[in-house]
Amino acid sequence: MSEHRRKPPQPQGGGRAANRRAAQQGSGRRAATGRDVPTGSPSGPYGQQSYGQDPYGRPPHGQEPAYGGRAEARRAAQRGSGSRRRAPEQGAGRGRTPDKRFINYPRSDKDGWKRFVPSWKLVGGTALGFFAAMTAATGIALAMVGTPNANDMAIAENNVYYWADGTQMAAVGGERNRQILPYEKIPKEMRDAVIAAENESFDTDHGVDPMGIARAVWNMAKGGSTQGGSTITQQYVKNTFLDADQTLTRKAHELLISVKLGYTGDKNDVMAGYLNTAYFGRGAYGLQAAAQAYFKKNAEQLDPSECAFLAQMLKGPNLYNPDGGIGAAATPKANTDRAKRRWAWVLDREVEVGRMTQEERNKYRSFPKIQPPAEALSLRGQTGYLVEIAKQYVLKKSGMTINQLDHGGYQIHTTFDKRKVDALAKAVDQTREEFLDEKERPETDKYVQFGAASVDPKSGAIVAIYGGAGMDKKHFTNNANTSGVPVGSTWKPYVLAAAMEYGTQNTDGEGLSPESKYNGNDLIVIKNRDGDPVMGSNGRPFRQKNESPTRYGMVTLDEAMQKSINTPFVQLGFDVGHSKVREVAESTGILEESMNPNNDASFMLGTSTPSAIRMADSYATFAASGTHHEPYSVTKVETKDGPLEGFEKPAAKRAMDNSVADNITKVLENVVKQGTGTKVKKLGRPAAGKTGTTDKNKSAWFVGYTPQLSTAVTLFRTDPTSEDKELMSMNGTGGVSSIHGGDIPAEIWTTYMKAALKGQPELDFPEAEDIGVEADGDGGPTPSPTPSMTVSESPSPEPSESPSPTATRTRKPKPTCGPRDWNCGEDGGTDSGTTEGNDGGGDGDPSGFPSPTYSKPTSGGRSGGGNSGGLLGGTDN
C-alpha cells in the first residue's frame, strides 16, 4: 500500500471514539457548570487529564478528577445532560424556568420569536400602570389649569389704520356695547336655538361629546347639515384663545379646560360665558353687541326668528353674514342664501329636538330684516372702502381669522395717498353733479354707479380708490373692487399683446407687427386657425358685428385699436388662440376666475369681469415696460409685541418682453391722440389708454396711464340694494342716447389725473422699437372709410363686397358744448366695444357667440370685494 493511503496512526487514548466521548463529557460539564472544562491532553494516557493540584494532591476547587474508563465517561455525559434539563443556563429555551428579572422581557423561558411576545401579565401590568400614570397626570393638569372668564374678553382694542404718510386714517373696533349679560337676561329662545344648532347634549355632557364628534364626521361625509363636533363648552374655551396657534399643546389645553368645566362648572355659567364671548361678525363679540349690530335692539328684545339668525351666525360669520365676507365664495348674495337656509334649519332643528313647537315654528317664515352695519356708517366717504381693502389684505397675508383681527390691537399702515383719494372722489362727485339728475330723469339717471382705482406702476401700490357714495350713505358695495361688470374693449390690448408675443398661424412663430392689416368690415365671417368658418348657434357660419356698419376695409391693428373696431380683434384672437390671450392677461395680473371661461368670440371683446383695481394694476404692467407688480394696500402691521411678518413689498415679475409692452403703449397713445380717447388729451402730458363699452350700454370704461400712475374708471347702472344687482342699460343716462368709455369715464380720469400728477415732472414713455412681422389677415375690401360715411343705427344683415355709395353723411357743425353735453367736443370716433354678433343673418347670441356654459355677467355676480373679479381673488387686497 502506498504511503499516502496508509491509515494514519491513532493517538493514544482510544482514537476517534474516545475523542467523541471526551467531547460529550466536556459538553455535559459545560451545560452543568456553565463554564468551559479543559479537555484531556492528547499526549497523555487515555482517560487521564491534566489538572493543577493543590498541596494535598487534590484537583482545584470546581474541577473533577479524570474518569477511569469509557463506561464512566458515558455515565458522566448522561449526568451532564440530565443536569442541563434540571438547571438551564441563562437564556435557555423552551421549558425553562424564567429568570429573576423584575420584567421578564425578552422572555427567558421562550425560544426564537416567542421571546419577544409579551405575556398577558406584562401587557396588563403595563396598561394598568399607564392608566394610573395618565390619571394622575390628568388630575394634576386639571388642578393646575384655569377656567375662562367672560369679563376678560369684554374689552377689545382699536385697530388703527394709517395713510401712506403715517397720519391716522381711521380707528375701528374697541369697546362697542360690550355689555356682559348674566344668564337670566339671555332669552330662553336664544339658548334653545344655540343648543339645537350647536350642541344638543349640552345639558348632560361633561364638556366633550365623543358621539357628537362622530355624528358630525358622519353627516359631513354624507354632505348634510350638522351640529358642530365641538360642544358649547369647547367652543367657549376656544374663544379664550385668540392666537392662530394650532399645536397639539393648545388642543390638549382646551380639552383639559373643557373637561374641568364639564365636571366642576355650572352649565348656566358656561352658556352665558359662551354667548358673551362668541363672535357674531360686524365686529360684535357677545350676544348684546350682536343684537345691536344686526337688529338695533337689546338682546332681551330678540324674538325667536332673530335668535335663530344669530345662532346660525355662530357657524361662521364670514360665510353667513349677509353683508358678505372674505373670499370668492363669500359674496353678499351667496352669504345671504346660506344664511337663509341655515336660519330655516335652526328653527326646524328646534322643533326636532323638542325646544320649539311646530305651531310656534310656523309663525316665522320670513327672514328677519337686517339693519345696516353701524361701524360702516361711522366710516365716512371713501374711508370705509379703504379700511375694507386693507383689512382683506391683512387677513390674507397674516393668516388671521376675522374675529382675531377684529379683537383689535393692530396698527395697520396702508399705501393710500390721502391727497389722491380726495382728488379722485372730487372728480367723481363733480361729474356726478353735472351729469346726473335723478329728479328730472329718474328712469335713466337713478342707480348710476361709479368705480375707480389708481395704482403706482413702479410698485403695485394702490394709492387711491373710489368705491361708491360711501358706507355712511348706505352704499356698502365697493365699486373699485367689484366683480360682474364686463370691461368691454379695454380687453383688446391683451389680444394684440398676445399676437405680438406669440404670433399667429401666419407668422411662423414670430411676433405680429401692429402694422399688420385685418378686415374691419361689419359682419365678416370669423374663421378658426385652420381657415374654416366658426359655426354659430344656428349652425351657420358666425358673423361678428361691429357697433356700426361702416366699411373700414383692411385696416392696421393700430388703426383698429384707435377706432375700437371689433372684427379685426375677434379674428386676431382666433388666429392667436384663446389660451395665449388668457396667458398674457393673467401675466399682467388679471385673475383667471374673472375671465370668461369659454373660447368664444365675445371673449376677445371684454365679457370678462376684472375689478377696477385689477384693470389699473394690469395696465400698469404696460406702463412699466412689461414688469408686473401684484397690487397691495398694506406696508406694515404692528402690535404691542412688534411688527407682523409677511408684509414685504411684492416682488416684480417679468410679464412680457419690454418691446411688446412699449408697442402696446405706442398703440394706446394713438387711441388718446386720434382715437376714441381724445378727451384725455386735455391732461396735457403723455398718456396712453383704452375705452370700453359693452352690449346695451350696460357698462363703460376708461383705463389709462402715464409713466407715474395707472388708473381705471368704470361706469354702470345697478340697484346696490337689490338681491341680484342686475346691470341695467345706460342708454339715455344723463340725457345722452349712449354712453361710451371715451365720455364720462374719460372725463373723470382726466380730471383726477391732473390733480394727482400736479407738481410731478412730465415724463415720456420709452420709445417703442419696431416689432414683429407684418402678416395680414384674410383679404377683403380695401377701401378706407371717408369722413363722409354715416353710422347706421342697425347693422345690415349681410355685408356687401363694396362700399355703399348711399352710405354717406354730411358732418354736422360742432355745437357749443355745455357742462352736460358729454358727447360734445373732439370727435375721436365711437368706442365700438359691442360684443353682439350675428349668426348667419339673424340676431346672434347676446355674447356674440354660442356659449352653452357661460353667460355674460350682466346680472347677478356683481358684488363687493371678495369675489372673482376682486383684487386678489377677493382675499388679497
Coordinates of C-alpha atoms in Angstrom, one line a residue, residues 277-676:
T277 CA -67.6 85.9 24.1
A278 CA -68.8 84.4 20.8
Y279 CA -68.0 86.4 17.6
F280 CA -71.1 87.2 15.5
G281 CA -69.5 89.3 12.7
R282 CA -69.7 93.0 12.2
G283 CA -67.1 93.4 14.9
A284 CA -69.6 92.2 17.5
Y285 CA -68.3 90.0 20.4
G286 CA -71.1 88.7 22.6
L287 CA -74.9 88.5 22.2
Q288 CA -75.7 92.0 23.3
A289 CA -73.3 93.6 20.8
A290 CA -74.7 91.3 18.1
A291 CA -78.3 92.2 18.9
Q292 CA -77.4 95.9 18.5
A293 CA -75.2 95.3 15.4
Y294 CA -77.9 93.4 13.4
F295 CA -81.2 94.5 14.9
K296 CA -80.6 97.7 16.7
K297 CA -82.2 96.3 19.9
N298 CA -81.2 94.8 23.2
A299 CA -80.7 91.0 23.5
E300 CA -83.8 90.7 25.8
Q301 CA -86.0 92.0 23.0
L302 CA -84.9 89.4 20.4
D303 CA -87.7 87.2 19.0
P304 CA -87.2 83.5 18.1
S305 CA -86.6 84.3 14.5
E306 CA -83.9 86.8 15.3
C307 CA -82.4 84.4 17.8
A308 CA -82.3 81.7 15.1
F309 CA -80.5 84.2 12.8
L310 CA -77.8 85.0 15.4
A311 CA -77.5 81.3 16.3
Q312 CA -76.7 80.5 12.6
M313 CA -74.1 83.2 12.6
L314 CA -72.1 81.1 15.0
K315 CA -71.5 78.7 12.1
G316 CA -69.0 81.3 10.8
P317 CA -69.8 85.0 10.1
N318 CA -67.5 85.1 7.1
L319 CA -69.8 82.8 5.1
Y320 CA -73.1 83.5 6.9
N321 CA -73.1 87.3 7.3
P322 CA -75.4 88.7 4.6
D323 CA -73.0 91.7 4.3
G324 CA -70.6 89.3 2.6
G325 CA -67.1 88.2 3.7
I326 CA -63.6 87.4 2.5
G327 CA -63.1 85.0 -0.4
A328 CA -64.7 84.2 -3.7
A329 CA -67.4 82.2 -2.1
A330 CA -68.4 84.9 0.4
T331 CA -70.3 87.3 -1.8
P332 CA -73.3 89.1 -0.2
K333 CA -75.7 87.1 -2.4
A334 CA -74.0 83.7 -1.6
N335 CA -73.9 84.6 2.1
T336 CA -77.5 85.6 2.2
D337 CA -78.6 82.4 0.5
R338 CA -76.6 80.4 3.0
A339 CA -77.9 82.4 6.0
K340 CA -81.5 81.9 4.9
R341 CA -81.0 78.1 4.6
R342 CA -79.2 77.9 7.9
W343 CA -81.7 80.1 9.7
A344 CA -84.6 77.9 8.5
W345 CA -82.7 74.8 9.5
V346 CA -82.1 76.1 13.0
L347 CA -85.8 76.7 13.5
D348 CA -86.6 73.3 12.2
R349 CA -84.0 71.8 14.4
E350 CA -85.5 73.3 17.5
V351 CA -88.7 71.5 16.6
E352 CA -86.9 68.3 16.0
V353 CA -85.1 68.3 19.4
G354 CA -88.2 69.5 21.3
R355 CA -87.2 73.1 22.1
M356 CA -90.0 74.6 19.9
T357 CA -93.5 73.5 18.9
Q358 CA -94.4 73.2 15.3
E359 CA -97.1 75.8 15.8
E360 CA -94.5 78.3 17.1
R361 CA -92.2 77.4 14.1
N362 CA -95.0 78.2 11.6
K363 CA -95.1 81.8 12.8
Y364 CA -91.6 82.5 11.4
R365 CA -91.5 82.0 7.6
S366 CA -89.9 85.4 6.6
F367 CA -86.2 86.0 7.0
P368 CA -85.7 88.7 9.6
K369 CA -84.9 92.3 8.4
I370 CA -81.2 93.1 9.0
Q371 CA -80.2 96.7 9.8
P372 CA -77.2 98.4 8.1
P373 CA -73.9 97.9 9.9
A374 CA -73.2 100.7 12.4
E375 CA -69.5 100.7 12.1
A376 CA -69.6 101.1 8.3
L377 CA -72.0 104.0 8.8
S378 CA -69.4 105.7 11.0
L379 CA -66.7 105.5 8.3
R380 CA -67.5 108.4 6.1
G381 CA -66.7 108.8 2.4
Q382 CA -64.1 106.5 1.0
T383 CA -62.7 105.6 4.4
G384 CA -65.0 102.6 4.8
Y385 CA -63.9 101.1 1.4
L386 CA -60.2 101.8 2.2
V387 CA -60.5 100.1 5.5
E388 CA -62.2 97.1 3.9
I389 CA -59.5 96.7 1.3
A390 CA -56.7 96.9 3.9
K391 CA -58.5 94.5 6.2
Q392 CA -58.8 91.9 3.5
Y393 CA -55.1 92.2 2.6
V394 CA -54.1 91.8 6.3
L395 CA -56.3 88.7 6.7
K396 CA -54.8 87.2 3.5
K397 CA -51.2 87.9 4.4
S398 CA -51.2 87.2 8.1
G399 CA -53.4 84.1 8.2
M400 CA -55.5 85.5 11.0
T401 CA -59.2 84.9 11.2
I402 CA -61.7 87.8 11.1
N403 CA -62.5 87.6 14.8
Q404 CA -58.8 87.7 15.7
L405 CA -58.3 90.8 13.7
D406 CA -61.5 92.4 14.9
H407 CA -60.4 91.9 18.5
G408 CA -58.1 94.8 17.9
G409 CA -54.7 96.0 18.9
Y410 CA -53.2 96.3 15.4
Q411 CA -51.6 99.4 13.8
I412 CA -52.1 99.0 10.0
H413 CA -50.0 101.2 7.7
T414 CA -51.5 101.5 4.2
T415 CA -50.4 102.6 0.7
F416 CA -53.3 105.0 0.3
D417 CA -52.4 108.6 -0.5
K418 CA -55.0 110.9 1.1
R419 CA -54.4 113.7 -1.5
K420 CA -55.1 111.3 -4.4
V421 CA -58.1 109.7 -2.7
D422 CA -59.6 113.1 -2.2
A423 CA -58.8 114.1 -5.8
L424 CA -60.5 111.0 -7.2
A425 CA -63.6 111.5 -5.0
K426 CA -63.8 115.1 -6.1
A427 CA -63.6 114.2 -9.8
V428 CA -66.4 111.7 -9.5
D429 CA -68.6 113.9 -7.3
Q430 CA -68.1 116.8 -9.7
T431 CA -69.0 114.7 -12.7
R432 CA -72.0 113.1 -11.0
E433 CA -73.4 116.5 -10.1
E434 CA -73.0 117.9 -13.6
F435 CA -74.1 114.7 -15.4
L436 CA -76.9 113.2 -13.4
D437 CA -80.3 114.5 -12.4
E438 CA -82.3 111.8 -10.7
K439 CA -85.3 114.0 -10.1
E440 CA -85.6 115.1 -13.7
R441 CA -84.6 111.7 -15.2
P442 CA -85.3 109.0 -12.6
E443 CA -85.8 106.3 -15.2
T444 CA -82.3 106.7 -16.6
D445 CA -80.2 108.6 -14.0
K446 CA -81.1 106.6 -10.9
Y447 CA -78.7 103.9 -9.7
V448 CA -75.7 105.0 -11.9
Q449 CA -72.6 103.7 -10.2
F450 CA -69.0 105.0 -10.4
G451 CA -65.9 103.0 -9.5
A452 CA -62.2 103.8 -9.9
A453 CA -58.8 102.7 -8.7
S454 CA -55.3 104.1 -9.1
V455 CA -52.0 102.1 -8.9
D456 CA -48.3 103.0 -8.9
P457 CA -46.7 101.2 -11.9
K458 CA -43.3 101.0 -10.2
S459 CA -44.5 99.1 -7.2
G460 CA -48.2 97.9 -7.5
A461 CA -49.2 100.1 -4.5
I462 CA -52.8 101.1 -4.5
V463 CA -52.7 104.8 -4.0
A464 CA -56.4 105.7 -4.4
I465 CA -59.9 104.2 -5.0
Y466 CA -63.4 105.3 -5.4
G467 CA -65.8 102.7 -4.1
G468 CA -69.1 104.5 -4.2
A469 CA -71.1 107.2 -2.5
G470 CA -69.9 106.0 1.0
M471 CA -70.9 103.4 3.5
D472 CA -72.2 106.2 5.6
K473 CA -74.8 106.7 2.9
K474 CA -75.7 103.0 2.9
H475 CA -73.7 102.2 -0.2
F476 CA -71.9 99.1 1.1
T477 CA -70.6 97.6 -2.2
N478 CA -67.1 98.6 -3.1
N479 CA -67.3 99.5 -6.7
A480 CA -63.5 99.7 -7.0
N481 CA -63.2 96.0 -6.0
T482 CA -66.4 94.7 -7.6
S483 CA -66.9 91.9 -10.0
G484 CA -69.6 91.3 -12.6
V485 CA -69.0 94.4 -14.7
P486 CA -67.7 93.5 -18.2
V487 CA -64.7 95.5 -19.2
G488 CA -65.6 95.7 -22.9
S489 CA -63.0 96.9 -25.4
T490 CA -60.4 97.6 -22.7
W491 CA -59.7 93.9 -23.2
K492 CA -58.4 94.3 -26.8
P493 CA -54.8 95.3 -25.8
Y494 CA -54.4 91.8 -24.4
V495 CA -55.4 90.3 -27.7
L496 CA -52.9 92.5 -29.5
A497 CA -50.1 91.8 -26.9
A498 CA -50.6 88.1 -27.3
A499 CA -50.2 88.5 -31.1
M500 CA -47.0 90.5 -30.6
E501 CA -45.7 87.9 -28.1
Y502 CA -46.7 84.7 -29.8
G503 CA -47.6 85.5 -33.4
T504 CA -50.3 83.8 -35.4
Q505 CA -50.5 80.8 -37.7
N506 CA -49.3 83.1 -40.5
T507 CA -46.1 84.3 -38.8
D508 CA -44.1 81.0 -38.4
G509 CA -43.7 81.6 -34.6
E510 CA -42.6 85.2 -34.9
G511 CA -44.5 88.1 -33.2
L512 CA -47.0 90.0 -35.2
S513 CA -46.5 93.7 -36.1
P514 CA -49.3 96.1 -35.1
E515 CA -49.0 97.3 -38.7
S516 CA -50.5 94.1 -39.9
K517 CA -53.9 94.5 -41.6
Y518 CA -57.2 92.8 -40.8
N519 CA -60.6 93.2 -42.3
G520 CA -62.5 95.8 -40.3
N521 CA -65.9 95.5 -42.1
D522 CA -69.1 94.7 -40.2
L523 CA -70.5 91.1 -40.1
I524 CA -67.5 89.3 -41.5
V525 CA -67.3 85.6 -41.1
I526 CA -64.9 84.6 -38.4
K527 CA -62.6 81.7 -39.1
N528 CA -60.6 79.4 -36.9
R529 CA -56.8 78.7 -37.2
D530 CA -57.4 76.1 -39.9
G531 CA -59.3 78.6 -42.0
D532 CA -62.7 77.0 -41.5
P533 CA -65.7 79.2 -40.5
V534 CA -66.6 79.3 -36.8
M535 CA -70.1 78.0 -36.6
G536 CA -72.8 79.9 -34.8
S537 CA -75.5 78.6 -32.5
N538 CA -77.9 78.3 -35.5
G539 CA -75.5 76.0 -37.4
R540 CA -74.4 78.8 -39.8
P541 CA -71.0 80.5 -40.1
F542 CA -70.7 83.0 -37.3
R543 CA -70.5 86.7 -38.3
Q544 CA -69.1 89.3 -35.9
K545 CA -71.0 92.5 -35.5
N546 CA -69.4 96.0 -35.1
E547 CA -71.2 98.8 -33.4
S548 CA -71.8 100.4 -36.9
P549 CA -71.9 99.1 -40.4
T550 CA -69.1 101.4 -41.5
R551 CA -67.0 99.7 -44.2
Y552 CA -63.4 100.1 -43.0
G553 CA -61.9 97.5 -45.3
M554 CA -58.4 96.3 -44.5
V555 CA -57.1 98.3 -41.5
T556 CA -53.9 98.1 -39.5
L557 CA -54.3 96.7 -36.0
D558 CA -53.1 100.1 -34.8
E559 CA -56.0 101.8 -36.5
A560 CA -58.4 99.1 -35.4
M561 CA -57.4 99.8 -31.8
Q562 CA -57.8 103.6 -32.2
K563 CA -61.3 103.2 -33.6
S564 CA -62.1 100.2 -31.4
I565 CA -63.3 98.1 -34.3
N566 CA -64.5 94.6 -33.2
T567 CA -64.0 92.4 -36.2
P568 CA -60.2 92.6 -36.5
F569 CA -59.7 91.7 -32.9
V570 CA -62.1 88.8 -32.9
Q571 CA -60.4 87.3 -35.9
L572 CA -57.0 88.1 -34.5
G573 CA -57.9 86.4 -31.3
F574 CA -58.8 83.2 -33.1
D575 CA -55.6 83.4 -35.1
V576 CA -53.5 83.8 -31.9
G577 CA -55.6 81.3 -29.8
H578 CA -57.7 81.9 -26.7
S579 CA -55.2 80.3 -24.4
K580 CA -52.4 82.7 -25.4
V581 CA -54.7 85.7 -24.8
R582 CA -55.6 84.3 -21.3
E583 CA -51.9 83.8 -20.6
V584 CA -51.0 87.3 -21.4
A585 CA -53.9 88.8 -19.4
E586 CA -53.1 86.7 -16.4
S587 CA -49.4 87.6 -16.6
T588 CA -50.4 91.3 -16.1
G589 CA -52.4 90.5 -13.0
I590 CA -55.9 89.6 -14.3
L591 CA -57.3 86.8 -12.2
E592 CA -58.2 83.7 -14.1
E593 CA -61.5 83.3 -12.2
S594 CA -62.7 86.7 -13.5
M595 CA -62.2 85.7 -17.2
N596 CA -64.9 84.4 -19.5
P597 CA -64.1 80.6 -19.4
N598 CA -65.4 79.9 -23.0
N599 CA -63.4 80.0 -26.2
D600 CA -66.0 82.2 -27.9
A601 CA -65.8 85.4 -29.9
S602 CA -67.1 87.6 -27.1
F603 CA -64.0 86.7 -25.0
M604 CA -61.9 88.9 -27.3
L605 CA -64.3 91.8 -26.8
G606 CA -64.3 92.0 -23.0
T607 CA -67.0 89.8 -21.5
S608 CA -64.6 89.1 -18.7
T609 CA -65.2 91.0 -15.4
P610 CA -62.0 92.1 -13.6
S611 CA -62.3 94.8 -10.9
A612 CA -61.2 98.4 -11.4
I613 CA -58.2 97.7 -9.1
R614 CA -57.1 94.7 -11.3
M615 CA -57.5 96.7 -14.5
A616 CA -55.5 99.6 -13.2
D617 CA -52.8 97.2 -12.0
S618 CA -52.8 95.3 -15.3
Y619 CA -52.3 98.4 -17.4
A620 CA -49.6 99.4 -15.1
T621 CA -47.6 96.5 -16.5
F622 CA -47.6 98.2 -19.9
A623 CA -46.5 101.5 -18.2
A624 CA -43.6 99.6 -16.6
S625 CA -42.4 98.2 -19.9
G626 CA -43.7 94.7 -19.1
T627 CA -42.8 94.4 -15.5
H628 CA -45.7 93.4 -13.3
H629 CA -46.2 94.1 -9.6
E630 CA -49.1 92.5 -7.6
P631 CA -51.4 95.2 -6.2
Y632 CA -51.0 95.7 -2.5
S633 CA -52.5 98.0 0.1
V634 CA -50.6 97.5 3.4
T635 CA -46.9 98.1 4.0
K636 CA -46.7 97.2 7.7
V637 CA -48.8 95.8 10.6
E638 CA -47.6 96.4 14.2
T639 CA -48.7 95.1 17.5
K640 CA -47.5 95.7 21.1
D641 CA -45.2 92.7 20.5
G642 CA -43.7 94.1 17.4
P643 CA -44.4 94.0 13.6
L644 CA -46.0 91.0 11.9
E645 CA -44.1 89.2 9.2
G646 CA -45.3 88.8 5.6
F647 CA -45.9 92.4 4.6
E648 CA -42.9 92.9 2.4
K649 CA -43.4 94.7 -1.0
P650 CA -44.4 92.2 -3.7
A651 CA -41.6 91.2 -5.9
A652 CA -41.5 92.4 -9.5
K653 CA -42.1 89.8 -12.2
R654 CA -41.5 89.9 -16.0
A655 CA -44.9 89.6 -17.7
M656 CA -43.8 90.2 -21.3
D657 CA -40.9 91.4 -23.3
N658 CA -40.4 95.2 -22.9
S659 CA -40.7 95.7 -26.6
V660 CA -44.2 94.2 -26.6
A661 CA -45.3 96.4 -23.7
D662 CA -43.8 99.5 -25.2
N663 CA -45.5 98.9 -28.5
I664 CA -48.8 98.4 -26.7
T665 CA -48.2 101.8 -25.1
K666 CA -47.5 103.3 -28.5
V667 CA -50.7 102.0 -29.9
L668 CA -52.7 103.1 -26.8
E669 CA -51.1 106.6 -27.1
N670 CA -52.6 106.8 -30.6
V671 CA -56.0 106.0 -29.0
V672 CA -55.6 109.1 -27.0
K673 CA -54.2 111.3 -29.7
Q674 CA -56.6 110.4 -32.5
G675 CA -58.9 107.6 -31.4
T676 CA -61.8 107.1 -29.1

